[in-house]
PDB file of C-alpha atoms in Angstrom:
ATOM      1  CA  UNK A 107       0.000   0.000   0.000  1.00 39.00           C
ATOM      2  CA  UNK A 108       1.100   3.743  -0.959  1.00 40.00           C
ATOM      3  CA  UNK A 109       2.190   5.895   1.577  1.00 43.00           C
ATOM      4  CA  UNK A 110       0.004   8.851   1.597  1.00 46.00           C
ATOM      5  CA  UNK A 111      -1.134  12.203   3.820  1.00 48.00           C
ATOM      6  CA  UNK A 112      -4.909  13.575   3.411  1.00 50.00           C
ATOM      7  CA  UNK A 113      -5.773  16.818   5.731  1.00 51.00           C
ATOM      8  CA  UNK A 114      -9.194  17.453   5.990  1.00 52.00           C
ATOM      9  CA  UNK A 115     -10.849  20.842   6.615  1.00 47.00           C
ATOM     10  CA  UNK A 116     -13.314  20.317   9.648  1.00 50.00           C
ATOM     11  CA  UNK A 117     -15.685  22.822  11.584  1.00 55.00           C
ATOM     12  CA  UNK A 118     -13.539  21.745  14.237  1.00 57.00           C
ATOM     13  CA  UNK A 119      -9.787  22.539  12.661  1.00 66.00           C
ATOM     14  CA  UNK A 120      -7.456  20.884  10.360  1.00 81.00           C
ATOM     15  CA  UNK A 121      -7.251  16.890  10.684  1.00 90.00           C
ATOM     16  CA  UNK A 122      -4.014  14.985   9.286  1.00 93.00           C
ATOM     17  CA  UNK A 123      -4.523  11.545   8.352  1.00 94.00           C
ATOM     18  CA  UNK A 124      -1.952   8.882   7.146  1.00 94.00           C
ATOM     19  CA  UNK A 125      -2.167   6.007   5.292  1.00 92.00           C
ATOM     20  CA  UNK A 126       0.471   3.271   4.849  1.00 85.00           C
ATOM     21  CA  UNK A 127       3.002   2.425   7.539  1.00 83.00           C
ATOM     22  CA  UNK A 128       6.233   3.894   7.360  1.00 88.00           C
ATOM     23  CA  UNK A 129       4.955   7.785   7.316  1.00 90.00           C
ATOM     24  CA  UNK A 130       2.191   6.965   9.865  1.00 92.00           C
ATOM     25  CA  UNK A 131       5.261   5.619  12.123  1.00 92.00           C
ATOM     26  CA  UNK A 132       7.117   8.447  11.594  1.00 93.00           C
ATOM     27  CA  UNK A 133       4.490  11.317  12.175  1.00 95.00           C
ATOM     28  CA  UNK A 134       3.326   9.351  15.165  1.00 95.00           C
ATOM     29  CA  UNK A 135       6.888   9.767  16.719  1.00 94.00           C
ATOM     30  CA  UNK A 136       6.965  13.306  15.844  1.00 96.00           C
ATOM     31  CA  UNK A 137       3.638  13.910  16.868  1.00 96.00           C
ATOM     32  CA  UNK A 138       4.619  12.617  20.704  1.00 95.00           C
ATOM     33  CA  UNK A 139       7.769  14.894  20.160  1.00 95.00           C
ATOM     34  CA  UNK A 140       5.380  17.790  19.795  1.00 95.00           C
ATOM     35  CA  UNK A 141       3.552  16.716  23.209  1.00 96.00           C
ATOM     36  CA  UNK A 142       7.035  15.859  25.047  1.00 95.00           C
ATOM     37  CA  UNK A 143       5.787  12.779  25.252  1.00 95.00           C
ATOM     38  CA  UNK A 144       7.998   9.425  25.377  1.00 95.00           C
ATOM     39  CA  UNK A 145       8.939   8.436  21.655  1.00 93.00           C
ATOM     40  CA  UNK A 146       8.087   4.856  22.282  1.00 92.00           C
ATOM     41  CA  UNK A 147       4.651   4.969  24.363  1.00 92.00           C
ATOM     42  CA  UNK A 148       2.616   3.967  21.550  1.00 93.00           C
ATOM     43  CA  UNK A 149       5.440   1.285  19.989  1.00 90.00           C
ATOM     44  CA  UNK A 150       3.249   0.731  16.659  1.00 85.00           C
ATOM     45  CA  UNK A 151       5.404  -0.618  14.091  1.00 81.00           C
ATOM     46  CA  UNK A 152       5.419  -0.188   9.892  1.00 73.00           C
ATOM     47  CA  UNK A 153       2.112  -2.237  10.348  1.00 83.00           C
ATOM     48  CA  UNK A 154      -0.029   0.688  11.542  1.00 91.00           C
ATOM     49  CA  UNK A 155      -2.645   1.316   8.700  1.00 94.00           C
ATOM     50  CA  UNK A 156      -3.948   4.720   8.882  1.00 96.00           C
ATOM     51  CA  UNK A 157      -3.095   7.377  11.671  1.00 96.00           C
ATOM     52  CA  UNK A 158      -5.624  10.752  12.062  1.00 96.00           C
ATOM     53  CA  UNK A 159      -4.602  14.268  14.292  1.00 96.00           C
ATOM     54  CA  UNK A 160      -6.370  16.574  15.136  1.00 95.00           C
ATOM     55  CA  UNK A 161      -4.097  18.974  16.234  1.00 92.00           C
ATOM     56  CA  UNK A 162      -6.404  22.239  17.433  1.00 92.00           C
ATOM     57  CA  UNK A 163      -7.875  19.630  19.841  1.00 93.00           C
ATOM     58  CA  UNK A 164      -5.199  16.717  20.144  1.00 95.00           C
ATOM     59  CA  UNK A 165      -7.615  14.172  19.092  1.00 96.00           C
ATOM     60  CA  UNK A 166      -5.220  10.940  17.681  1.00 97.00           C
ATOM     61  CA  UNK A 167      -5.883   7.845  16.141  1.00 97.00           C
ATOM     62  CA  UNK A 168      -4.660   5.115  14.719  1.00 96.00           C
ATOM     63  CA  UNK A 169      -5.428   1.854  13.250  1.00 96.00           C
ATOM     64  CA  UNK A 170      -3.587  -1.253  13.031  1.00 94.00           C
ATOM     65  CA  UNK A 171      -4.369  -4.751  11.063  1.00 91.00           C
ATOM     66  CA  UNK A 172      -4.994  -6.605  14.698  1.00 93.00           C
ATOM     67  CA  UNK A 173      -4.146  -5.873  18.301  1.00 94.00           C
ATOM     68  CA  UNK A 174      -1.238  -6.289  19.527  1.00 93.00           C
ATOM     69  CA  UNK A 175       0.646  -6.737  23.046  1.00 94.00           C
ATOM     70  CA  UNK A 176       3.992  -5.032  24.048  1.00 94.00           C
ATOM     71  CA  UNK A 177       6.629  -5.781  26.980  1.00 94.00           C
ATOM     72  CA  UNK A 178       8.486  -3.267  27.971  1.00 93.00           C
ATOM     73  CA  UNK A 179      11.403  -4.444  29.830  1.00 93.00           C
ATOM     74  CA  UNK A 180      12.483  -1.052  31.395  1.00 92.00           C
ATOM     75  CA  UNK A 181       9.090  -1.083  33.339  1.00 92.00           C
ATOM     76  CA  UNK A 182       8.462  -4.907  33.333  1.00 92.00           C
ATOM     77  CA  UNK A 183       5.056  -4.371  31.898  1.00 92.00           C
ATOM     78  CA  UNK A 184       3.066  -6.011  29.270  1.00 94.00           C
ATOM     79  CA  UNK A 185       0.447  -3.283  27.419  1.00 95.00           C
ATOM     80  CA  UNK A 186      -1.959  -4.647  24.949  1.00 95.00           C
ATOM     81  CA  UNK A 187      -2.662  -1.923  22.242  1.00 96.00           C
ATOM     82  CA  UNK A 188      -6.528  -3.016  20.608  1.00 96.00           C
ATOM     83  CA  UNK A 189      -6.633  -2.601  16.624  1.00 95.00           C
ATOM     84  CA  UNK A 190      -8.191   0.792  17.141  1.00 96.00           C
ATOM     85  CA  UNK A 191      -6.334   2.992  19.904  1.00 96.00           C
ATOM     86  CA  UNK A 192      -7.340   6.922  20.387  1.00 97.00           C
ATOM     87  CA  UNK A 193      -6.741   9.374  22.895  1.00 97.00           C
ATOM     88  CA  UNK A 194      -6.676  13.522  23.400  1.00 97.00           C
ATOM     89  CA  UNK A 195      -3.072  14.491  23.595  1.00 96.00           C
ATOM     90  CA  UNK A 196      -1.807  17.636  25.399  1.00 94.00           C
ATOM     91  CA  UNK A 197       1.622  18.769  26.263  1.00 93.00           C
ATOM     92  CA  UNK A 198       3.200  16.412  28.552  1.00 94.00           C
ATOM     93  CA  UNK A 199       0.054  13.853  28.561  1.00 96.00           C
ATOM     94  CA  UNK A 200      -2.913  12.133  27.233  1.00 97.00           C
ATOM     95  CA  UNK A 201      -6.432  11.710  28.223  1.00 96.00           C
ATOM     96  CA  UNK A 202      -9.653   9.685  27.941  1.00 96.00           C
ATOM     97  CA  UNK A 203      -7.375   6.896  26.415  1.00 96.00           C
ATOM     98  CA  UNK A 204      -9.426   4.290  24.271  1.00 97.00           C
ATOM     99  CA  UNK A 205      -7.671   0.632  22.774  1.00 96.00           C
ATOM    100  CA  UNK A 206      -4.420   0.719  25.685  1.00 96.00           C
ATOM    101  CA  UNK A 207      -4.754  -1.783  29.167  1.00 95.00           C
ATOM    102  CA  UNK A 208      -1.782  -2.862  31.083  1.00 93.00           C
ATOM    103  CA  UNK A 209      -1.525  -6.770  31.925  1.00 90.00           C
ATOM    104  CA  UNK A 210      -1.318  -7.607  35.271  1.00 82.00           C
ATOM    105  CA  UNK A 211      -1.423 -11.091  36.341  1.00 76.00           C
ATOM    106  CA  UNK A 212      -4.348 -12.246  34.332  1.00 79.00           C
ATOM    107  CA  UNK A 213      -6.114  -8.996  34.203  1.00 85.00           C
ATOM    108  CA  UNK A 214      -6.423  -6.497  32.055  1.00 89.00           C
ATOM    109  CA  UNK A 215      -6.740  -2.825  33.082  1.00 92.00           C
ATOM    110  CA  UNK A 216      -7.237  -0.127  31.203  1.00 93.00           C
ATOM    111  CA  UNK A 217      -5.213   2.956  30.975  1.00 94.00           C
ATOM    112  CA  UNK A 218      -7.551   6.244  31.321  1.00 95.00           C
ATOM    113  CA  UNK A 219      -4.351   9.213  31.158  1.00 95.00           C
ATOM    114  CA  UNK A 220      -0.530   9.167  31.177  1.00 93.00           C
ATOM    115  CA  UNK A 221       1.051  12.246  31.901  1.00 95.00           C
ATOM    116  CA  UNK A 222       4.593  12.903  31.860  1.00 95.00           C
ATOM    117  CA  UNK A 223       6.625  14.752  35.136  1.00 94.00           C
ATOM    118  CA  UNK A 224       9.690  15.913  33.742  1.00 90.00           C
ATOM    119  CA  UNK A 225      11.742  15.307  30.934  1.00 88.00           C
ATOM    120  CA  UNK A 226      10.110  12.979  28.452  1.00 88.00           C
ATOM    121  CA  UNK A 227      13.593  11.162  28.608  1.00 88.00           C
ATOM    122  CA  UNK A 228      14.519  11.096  32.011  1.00 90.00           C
ATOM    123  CA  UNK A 229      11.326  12.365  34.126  1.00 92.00           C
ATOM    124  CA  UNK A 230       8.636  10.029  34.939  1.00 95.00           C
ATOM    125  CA  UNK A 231       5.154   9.018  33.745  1.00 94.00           C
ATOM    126  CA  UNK A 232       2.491   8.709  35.719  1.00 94.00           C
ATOM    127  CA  UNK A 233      -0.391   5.723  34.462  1.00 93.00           C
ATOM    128  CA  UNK A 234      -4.630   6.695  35.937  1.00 94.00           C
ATOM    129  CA  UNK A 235      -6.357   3.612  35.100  1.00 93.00           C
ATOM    130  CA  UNK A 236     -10.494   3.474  34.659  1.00 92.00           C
ATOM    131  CA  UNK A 237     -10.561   1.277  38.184  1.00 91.00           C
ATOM    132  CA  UNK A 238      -8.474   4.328  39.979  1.00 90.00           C
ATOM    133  CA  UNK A 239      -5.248   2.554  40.152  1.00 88.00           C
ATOM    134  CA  UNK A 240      -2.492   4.671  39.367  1.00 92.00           C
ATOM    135  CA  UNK A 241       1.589   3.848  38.713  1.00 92.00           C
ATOM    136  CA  UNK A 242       4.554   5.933  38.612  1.00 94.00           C
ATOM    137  CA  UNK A 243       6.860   4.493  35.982  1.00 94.00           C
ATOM    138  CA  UNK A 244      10.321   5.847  34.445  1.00 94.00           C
ATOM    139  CA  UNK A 245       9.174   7.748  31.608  1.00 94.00           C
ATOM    140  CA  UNK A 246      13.037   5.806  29.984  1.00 93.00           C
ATOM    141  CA  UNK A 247      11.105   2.422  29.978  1.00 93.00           C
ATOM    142  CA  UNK A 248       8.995   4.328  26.876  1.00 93.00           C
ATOM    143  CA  UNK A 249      11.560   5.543  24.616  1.00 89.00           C
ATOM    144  CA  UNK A 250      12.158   3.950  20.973  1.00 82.00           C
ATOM    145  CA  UNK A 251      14.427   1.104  21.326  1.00 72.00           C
ATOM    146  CA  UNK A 252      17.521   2.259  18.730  1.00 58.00           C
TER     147      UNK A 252
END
């Protein structure tokens, strides 16, 4: 599939969307650059298949060909990212999180917001989940693996 960028002229602002995995990897990295979020947070590979901002209100999305789960050794966590994730992104965070839920044991909870305290290299990122369990994890444990 051809890489391509649309952006469509809303009511509500100017929406980017990708198609095609190698751009929608690398605006998605740039995009958490923007927010000083941790490049690796959302670890979608070349297999995402279409990736939408909304950048007036931070509204993200992306799509991917199945879920998939992640284990991020730093923070000896496994996340499980649905085939549809979405959140509202703001500097330093992200809110009302849809598609992400940490495995723990044999459950699976759902992240609600991350936000980051500090440098999105060496600060830390702090994990609300929709049962009111939060986590303070090295925001390092997120960055892209070179």
């Amino acid at each position: 599939m051809a890489s391509h960028a649309v952006a469509l002229a809303t009511g509500g602002g100017a929406i980017e969307v990708y198609k095609g995995g190698a751009d929608c990897r690398r605006r998605l990295v740039e995009i958490l650059k923007e927010n000083s979020l941790p490049t690796g947070l959302l670890p979608f590979d070349d297999g995402i298949l279409e990736l939408g901002y909304n950048k007036d209100d931070g509204f993200i999305w992306m799509k991917q060909k199945e879920k998939k789960q992640h284990y991020f050794s730093k923070a000896k966590l496994t996340v499980v990212y649905e085939a549809e994730v979405a959140a509202y992104l703001q500097p330093s965070g992200m809110k009302k999180i849809k598609g992400v839920a940490a495995k723990e044991l044999f459950l699976k909870i759902n992240a609600e917001e991350f936000s980051v305290d500090g440098d999105p290299v060496d600060g830390s990122i702090h994990v609300k989940t929709t049962i009111g369990i939060s986590r303070v994890l090295p925001a390092s444990a997120f960055q892209l693996e070179v």
